[in-house]
XYZ file of C-alpha atoms in Angstrom:
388
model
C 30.375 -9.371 -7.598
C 29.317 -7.754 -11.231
C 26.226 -5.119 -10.251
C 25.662 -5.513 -14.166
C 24.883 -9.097 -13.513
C 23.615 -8.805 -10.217
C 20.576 -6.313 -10.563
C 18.800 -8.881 -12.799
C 18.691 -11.621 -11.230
C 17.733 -9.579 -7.896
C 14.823 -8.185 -10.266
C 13.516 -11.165 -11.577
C 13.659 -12.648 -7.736
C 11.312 -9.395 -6.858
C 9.449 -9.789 -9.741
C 8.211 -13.256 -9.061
C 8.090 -12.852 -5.471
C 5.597 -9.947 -5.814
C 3.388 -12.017 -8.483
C 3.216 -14.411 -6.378
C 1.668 -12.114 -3.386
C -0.191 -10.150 -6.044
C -1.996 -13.529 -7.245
C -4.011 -13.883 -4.294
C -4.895 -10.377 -4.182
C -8.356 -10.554 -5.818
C -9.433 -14.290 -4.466
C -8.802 -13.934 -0.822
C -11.692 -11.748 -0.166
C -13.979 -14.111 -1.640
C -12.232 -17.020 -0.408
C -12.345 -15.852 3.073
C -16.023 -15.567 2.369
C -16.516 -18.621 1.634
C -14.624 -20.311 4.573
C -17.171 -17.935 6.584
C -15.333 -14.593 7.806
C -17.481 -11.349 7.530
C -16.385 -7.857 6.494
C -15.074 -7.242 9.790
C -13.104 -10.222 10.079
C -11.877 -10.224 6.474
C -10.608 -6.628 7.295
C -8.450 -7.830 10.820
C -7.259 -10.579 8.025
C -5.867 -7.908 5.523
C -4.325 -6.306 8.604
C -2.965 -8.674 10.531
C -0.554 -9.151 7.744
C 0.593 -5.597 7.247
C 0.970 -5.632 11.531
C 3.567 -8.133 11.265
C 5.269 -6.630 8.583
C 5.797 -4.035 10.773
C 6.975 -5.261 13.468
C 9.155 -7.454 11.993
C 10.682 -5.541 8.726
C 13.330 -3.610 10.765
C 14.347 -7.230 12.998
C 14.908 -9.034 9.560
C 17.069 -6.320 8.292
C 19.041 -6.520 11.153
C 19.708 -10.323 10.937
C 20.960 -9.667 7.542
C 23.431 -7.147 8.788
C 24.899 -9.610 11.468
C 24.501 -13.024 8.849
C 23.676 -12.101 5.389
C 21.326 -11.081 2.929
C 21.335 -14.369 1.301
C 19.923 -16.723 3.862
C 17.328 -13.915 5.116
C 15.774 -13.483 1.755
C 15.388 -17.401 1.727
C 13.333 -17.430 4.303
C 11.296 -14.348 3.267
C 10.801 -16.631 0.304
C 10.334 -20.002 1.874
C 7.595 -18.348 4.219
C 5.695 -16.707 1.330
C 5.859 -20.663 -0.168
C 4.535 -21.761 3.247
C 1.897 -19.522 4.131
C 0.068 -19.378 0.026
C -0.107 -23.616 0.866
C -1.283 -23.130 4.194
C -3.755 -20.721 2.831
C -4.660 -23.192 0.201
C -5.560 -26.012 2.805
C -7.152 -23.671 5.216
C -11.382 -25.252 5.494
C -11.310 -22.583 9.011
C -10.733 -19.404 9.609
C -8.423 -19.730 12.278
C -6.291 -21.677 9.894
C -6.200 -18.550 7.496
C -5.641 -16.570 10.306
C -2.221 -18.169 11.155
C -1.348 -18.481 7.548
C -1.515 -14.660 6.744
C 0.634 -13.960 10.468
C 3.093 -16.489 9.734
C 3.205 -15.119 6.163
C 3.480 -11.512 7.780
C 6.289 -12.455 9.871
C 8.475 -14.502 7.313
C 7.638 -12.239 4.136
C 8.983 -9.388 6.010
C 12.440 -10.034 5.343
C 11.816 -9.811 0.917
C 12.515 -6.030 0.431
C 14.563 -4.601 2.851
C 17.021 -7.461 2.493
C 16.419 -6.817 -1.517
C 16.964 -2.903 -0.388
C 19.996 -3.619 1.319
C 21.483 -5.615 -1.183
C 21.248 -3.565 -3.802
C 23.063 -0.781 -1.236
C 25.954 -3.767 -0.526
C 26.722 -4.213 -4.574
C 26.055 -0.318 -5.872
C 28.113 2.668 -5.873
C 26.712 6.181 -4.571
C 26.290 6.910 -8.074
C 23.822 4.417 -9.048
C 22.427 3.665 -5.851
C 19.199 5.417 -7.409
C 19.044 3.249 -10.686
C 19.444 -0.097 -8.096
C 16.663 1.172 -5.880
C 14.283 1.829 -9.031
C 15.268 -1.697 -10.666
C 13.747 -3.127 -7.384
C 10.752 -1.109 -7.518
C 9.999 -1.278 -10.928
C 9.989 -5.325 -10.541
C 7.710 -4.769 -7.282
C 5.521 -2.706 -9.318
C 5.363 -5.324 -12.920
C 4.761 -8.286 -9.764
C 1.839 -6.531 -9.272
C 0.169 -5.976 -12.190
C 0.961 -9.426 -13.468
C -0.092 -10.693 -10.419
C -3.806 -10.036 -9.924
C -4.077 -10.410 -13.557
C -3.315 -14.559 -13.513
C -4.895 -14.821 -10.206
C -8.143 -13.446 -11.559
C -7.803 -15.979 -14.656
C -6.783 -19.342 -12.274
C -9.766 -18.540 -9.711
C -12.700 -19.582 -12.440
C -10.676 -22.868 -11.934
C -11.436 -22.964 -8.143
C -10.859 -20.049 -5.439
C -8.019 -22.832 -3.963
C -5.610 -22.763 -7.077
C -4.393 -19.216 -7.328
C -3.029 -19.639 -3.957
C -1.453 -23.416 -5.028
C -0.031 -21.095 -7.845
C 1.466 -18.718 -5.501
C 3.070 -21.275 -3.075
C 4.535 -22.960 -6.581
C 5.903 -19.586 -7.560
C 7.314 -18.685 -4.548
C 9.121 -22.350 -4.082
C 10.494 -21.769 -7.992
C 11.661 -18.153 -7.107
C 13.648 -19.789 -3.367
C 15.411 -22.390 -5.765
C 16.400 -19.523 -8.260
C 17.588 -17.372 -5.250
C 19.626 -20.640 -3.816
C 21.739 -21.264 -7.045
C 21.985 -17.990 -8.967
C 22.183 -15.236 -5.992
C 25.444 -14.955 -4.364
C 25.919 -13.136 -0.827
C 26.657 -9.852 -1.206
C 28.696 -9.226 1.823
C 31.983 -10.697 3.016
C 32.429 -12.624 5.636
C 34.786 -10.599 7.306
C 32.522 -7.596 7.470
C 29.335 -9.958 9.045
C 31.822 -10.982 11.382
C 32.907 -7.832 13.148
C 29.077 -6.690 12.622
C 28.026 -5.756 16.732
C 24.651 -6.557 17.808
C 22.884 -2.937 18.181
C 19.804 -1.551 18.753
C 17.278 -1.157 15.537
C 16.684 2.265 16.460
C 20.318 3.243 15.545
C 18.964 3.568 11.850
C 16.814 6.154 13.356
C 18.808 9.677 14.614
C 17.891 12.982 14.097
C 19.260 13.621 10.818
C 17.800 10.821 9.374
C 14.230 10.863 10.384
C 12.741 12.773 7.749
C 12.883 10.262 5.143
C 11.100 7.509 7.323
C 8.474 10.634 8.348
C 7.810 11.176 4.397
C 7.678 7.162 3.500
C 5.288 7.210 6.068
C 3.105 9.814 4.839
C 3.737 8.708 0.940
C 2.267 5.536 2.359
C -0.453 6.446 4.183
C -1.846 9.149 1.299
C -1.418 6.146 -1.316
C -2.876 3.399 0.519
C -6.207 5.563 1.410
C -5.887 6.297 -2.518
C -6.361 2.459 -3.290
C -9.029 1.787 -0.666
C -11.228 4.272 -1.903
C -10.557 5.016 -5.415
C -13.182 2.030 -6.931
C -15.867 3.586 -5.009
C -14.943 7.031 -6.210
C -14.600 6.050 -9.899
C -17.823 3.776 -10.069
C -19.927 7.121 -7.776
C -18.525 9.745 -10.442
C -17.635 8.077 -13.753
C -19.835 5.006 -13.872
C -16.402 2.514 -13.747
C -16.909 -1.073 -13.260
C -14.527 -3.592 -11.702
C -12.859 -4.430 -15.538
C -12.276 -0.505 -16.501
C -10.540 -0.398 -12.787
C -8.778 -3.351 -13.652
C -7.136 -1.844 -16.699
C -6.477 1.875 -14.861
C -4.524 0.374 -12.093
C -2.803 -1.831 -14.470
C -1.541 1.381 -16.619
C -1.170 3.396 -13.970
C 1.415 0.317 -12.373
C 3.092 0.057 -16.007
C 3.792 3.485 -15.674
C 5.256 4.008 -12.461
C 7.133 0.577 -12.834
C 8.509 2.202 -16.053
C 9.469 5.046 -14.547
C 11.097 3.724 -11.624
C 13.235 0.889 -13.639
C 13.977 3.336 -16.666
C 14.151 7.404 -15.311
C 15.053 7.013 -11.225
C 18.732 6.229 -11.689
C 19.159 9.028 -14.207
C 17.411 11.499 -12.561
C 19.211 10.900 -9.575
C 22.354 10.735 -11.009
C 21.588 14.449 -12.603
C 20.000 15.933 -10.104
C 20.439 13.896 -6.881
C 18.193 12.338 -4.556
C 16.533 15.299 -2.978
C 15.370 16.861 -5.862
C 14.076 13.749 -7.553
C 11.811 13.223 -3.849
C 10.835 16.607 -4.051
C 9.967 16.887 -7.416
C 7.896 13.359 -7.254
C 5.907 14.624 -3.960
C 4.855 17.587 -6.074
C 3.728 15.782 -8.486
C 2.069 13.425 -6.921
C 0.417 16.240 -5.242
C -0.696 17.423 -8.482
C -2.216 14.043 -9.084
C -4.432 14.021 -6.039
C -5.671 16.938 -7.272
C -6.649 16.075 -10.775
C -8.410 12.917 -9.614
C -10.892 15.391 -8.129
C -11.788 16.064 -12.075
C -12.311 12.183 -13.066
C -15.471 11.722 -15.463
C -14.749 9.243 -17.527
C -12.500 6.227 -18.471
C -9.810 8.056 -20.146
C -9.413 10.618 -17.536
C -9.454 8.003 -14.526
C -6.265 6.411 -16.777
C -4.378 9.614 -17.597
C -4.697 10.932 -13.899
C -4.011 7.943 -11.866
C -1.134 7.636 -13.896
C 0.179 11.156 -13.587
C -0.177 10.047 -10.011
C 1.632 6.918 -10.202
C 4.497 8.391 -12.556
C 5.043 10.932 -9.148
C 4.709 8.105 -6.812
C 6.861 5.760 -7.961
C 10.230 7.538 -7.972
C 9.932 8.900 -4.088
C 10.199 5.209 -2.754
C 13.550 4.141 -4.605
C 14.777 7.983 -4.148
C 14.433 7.555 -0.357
C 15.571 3.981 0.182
C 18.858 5.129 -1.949
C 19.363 8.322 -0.011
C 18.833 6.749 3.522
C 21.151 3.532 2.969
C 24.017 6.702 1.623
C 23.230 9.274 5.143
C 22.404 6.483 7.691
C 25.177 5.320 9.785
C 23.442 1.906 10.701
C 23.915 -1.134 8.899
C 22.163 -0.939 5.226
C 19.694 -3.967 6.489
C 18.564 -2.063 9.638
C 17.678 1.113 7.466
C 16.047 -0.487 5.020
C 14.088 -2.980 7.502
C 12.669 0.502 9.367
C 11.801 2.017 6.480
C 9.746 -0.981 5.629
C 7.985 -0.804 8.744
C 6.996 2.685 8.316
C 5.904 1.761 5.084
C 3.856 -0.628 6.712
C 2.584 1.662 9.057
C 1.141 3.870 6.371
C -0.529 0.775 5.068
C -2.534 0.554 7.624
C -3.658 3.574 8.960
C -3.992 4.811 5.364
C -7.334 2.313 4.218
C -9.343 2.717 7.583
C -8.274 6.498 7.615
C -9.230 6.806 3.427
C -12.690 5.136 3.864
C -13.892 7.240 6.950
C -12.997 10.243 5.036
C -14.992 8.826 1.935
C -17.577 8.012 3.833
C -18.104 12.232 5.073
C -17.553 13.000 1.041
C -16.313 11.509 -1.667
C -13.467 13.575 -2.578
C -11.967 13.972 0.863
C -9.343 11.258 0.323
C -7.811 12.650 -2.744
C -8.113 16.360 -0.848
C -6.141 15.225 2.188
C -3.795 12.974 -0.165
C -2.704 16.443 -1.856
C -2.606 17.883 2.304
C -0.565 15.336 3.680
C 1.856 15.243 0.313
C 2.474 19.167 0.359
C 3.277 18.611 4.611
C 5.465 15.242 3.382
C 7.246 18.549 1.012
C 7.469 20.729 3.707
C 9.079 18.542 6.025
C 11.512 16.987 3.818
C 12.484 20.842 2.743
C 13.136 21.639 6.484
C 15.804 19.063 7.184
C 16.903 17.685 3.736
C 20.055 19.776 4.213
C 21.325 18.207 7.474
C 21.193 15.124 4.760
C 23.607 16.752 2.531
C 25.778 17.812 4.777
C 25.526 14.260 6.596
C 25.839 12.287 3.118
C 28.849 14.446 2.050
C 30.015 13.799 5.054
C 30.117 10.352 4.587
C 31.381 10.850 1.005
């Protein structure tokens, strides 16, 4: 298979899939609402989702080790369809309830099957330019996303999510005739049922350690950060609106256009490194938001840091990890996921002490993320030259 020809087709499949998720984004609060959950419950709803994805991120990766990446991706896809109609028909909130699990489970399988794809079809040398052509069409997903769901919910809080489901069915039948499998029958034959936890040994740990703390630092970031920009600059829901949408251009930019070069010059190491400090950096200057213009020029110094670490350490795990390229991505995922949810509750307890504790600990836990990966980042190179 052609990784010129490949890559965008697997972006526009990411792409859609992740406008389709990011459509719902601003309605289900209030749609939940309506159907009669209350803050509590609509926060166990935004959970529940991220729970499954973590459970069941690393188990999908493995069944596209052992059958394909292919047939594992259509179902990621056909459950996202499923779950936005079941979500669309819910009238009780038990109904939404087992849409968003189901959804959870099933949606799992999108990006570490898209991860270890884009491993299957690349060569060590642009591993880092796949990885960022995945995460730059994550990142467009979602800034497209919210934006039409936003528009289509005057029409009625139902049709964003009929939108979704529509997407999502469009994106399965592009994925059916255009994507090919990327791995040969022969190798998914001889592929031995192991344990998930092979993907995680000593030498590789550090990079599921650091997603996890990227994660966690970022997520408490987006709890928090429209109650810290309307408290100190006066920033309503629209300016917000337009900061997280440059700040997502910009790391989406980054990520599709810079990642693969830098890593190319400089490897994978120094590009995590260099993004961690950054983002560090970013934390920091948030602190000093007063305005519009500095909200949009900070979060997006933030963001530009941010958005090279992920596709940096999903290409530098899938080239050190001796476990199938599904079952490393799939953990890594789940970690991810992890993050995800700790990060919010964690983010709005330390807002709730003072306002600029989030961004404080953000820079903490992203100079400890720096530390760590500078302990053991050269069992990876000896591991991945190893393996060279």
């Amino acid at each position: 298979m052609q990784t010129k020809t490949t890559l965008p087709i697997l972006f526009v499949v990411m792409f859609l899939v992740m406008v389709g998720f990011g459509i719902i984004i601003p309605v289900l609060p209030f749609y939940a609402e309506k159907i009669g959950a209350n803050p509590t419950e609509l926060g166990l709803l935004m959970a529940v989702y991220s729970l499954m994805q973590l459970i069941f991120a690393p188990l999908w990766g493995q069944v596209s080790d052992r059958i394909g990446r292919k047939p594992v991706m259509m179902i990621g896809i056909a459950g996202l369809a499923v779950s936005f109609y079941m979500q669309a028909i819910s009238t009780e909130l038990w109904m939404l309830f087992a849409a968003r699990i189901l959804g959870g489970i099933l949606s799992s399988a999108n990006m570490p099957t898209a991860m270890a794809y884009v491993a299957d079809i690349t060569t060590d040398e642009n591993r880092g330019k796949g990885m960022g052509i995945i995460g730059a069409a994550s990142g467009l997903g979602f800034v497209f996303g919210p934006a039409i769901g936003g528009i289509f919910s005057k029409v009625s809080l139902n049709t964003p999510f009929y939108l979704a489901s529509g997407s999502s069915f469009i994106t399965l039948i592009l994925v059916f005739i255009l994507l090919k499998e990327s791995k040969q029958k022969k190798s998914l034959a001889s592929k031995e049922k192991t344990s998930i936890w092979k993907a995680f040994n000593r030498t590789v740990s550090v990079l599921f350690f650091v997603q996890l703390l990227i994660s966690l630092s970022l997520s408490g970031l987006e709890a928090t950060f429209a109650y810290f920009g309307a408290k100190k600059a006066g920033l309503d829901s629209i300016q917000l609106g337009y900061i997280f949408m440059i700040m997502g251009f910009g790391s989406a930019m980054v990520q599709g256009g810079l990642v693969g070069k830098l890593t190319q010059k400089y490897g994978e190491s120094v590009v995590i490194k260099g993004g961690i400090i950054v983002s560090a950096i970013g934390f920091v200057l948030i602190l000093l938001v007063h305005n519009f213009t500095t909200a949009a020029i900070y979060l997006t110094i933030f963001g530009l840091g941010n958005g090279v670490i992920r596709p940096s350490v999903s290409s530098l795990l899938t080239k050190t990890s001796t476990a199938g390229h599904g079952s490393s991505t799939g953990l890594l995922s789940s970690f991810d996921s992890l993050g995800r949810i700790i990060g919010p509750p964690l983010g709005g307890w330390l807002f709730s002490i003072s306002v600029g504790l989030p961004y404080i600990s953000g820079a903490i836990i992203s100079i400890v993320s720096f530390l760590l990966f500078i302990v053991f980042s050269p069992q990876l190179n000896t591991v991945r030259a190893r393996n060279s």
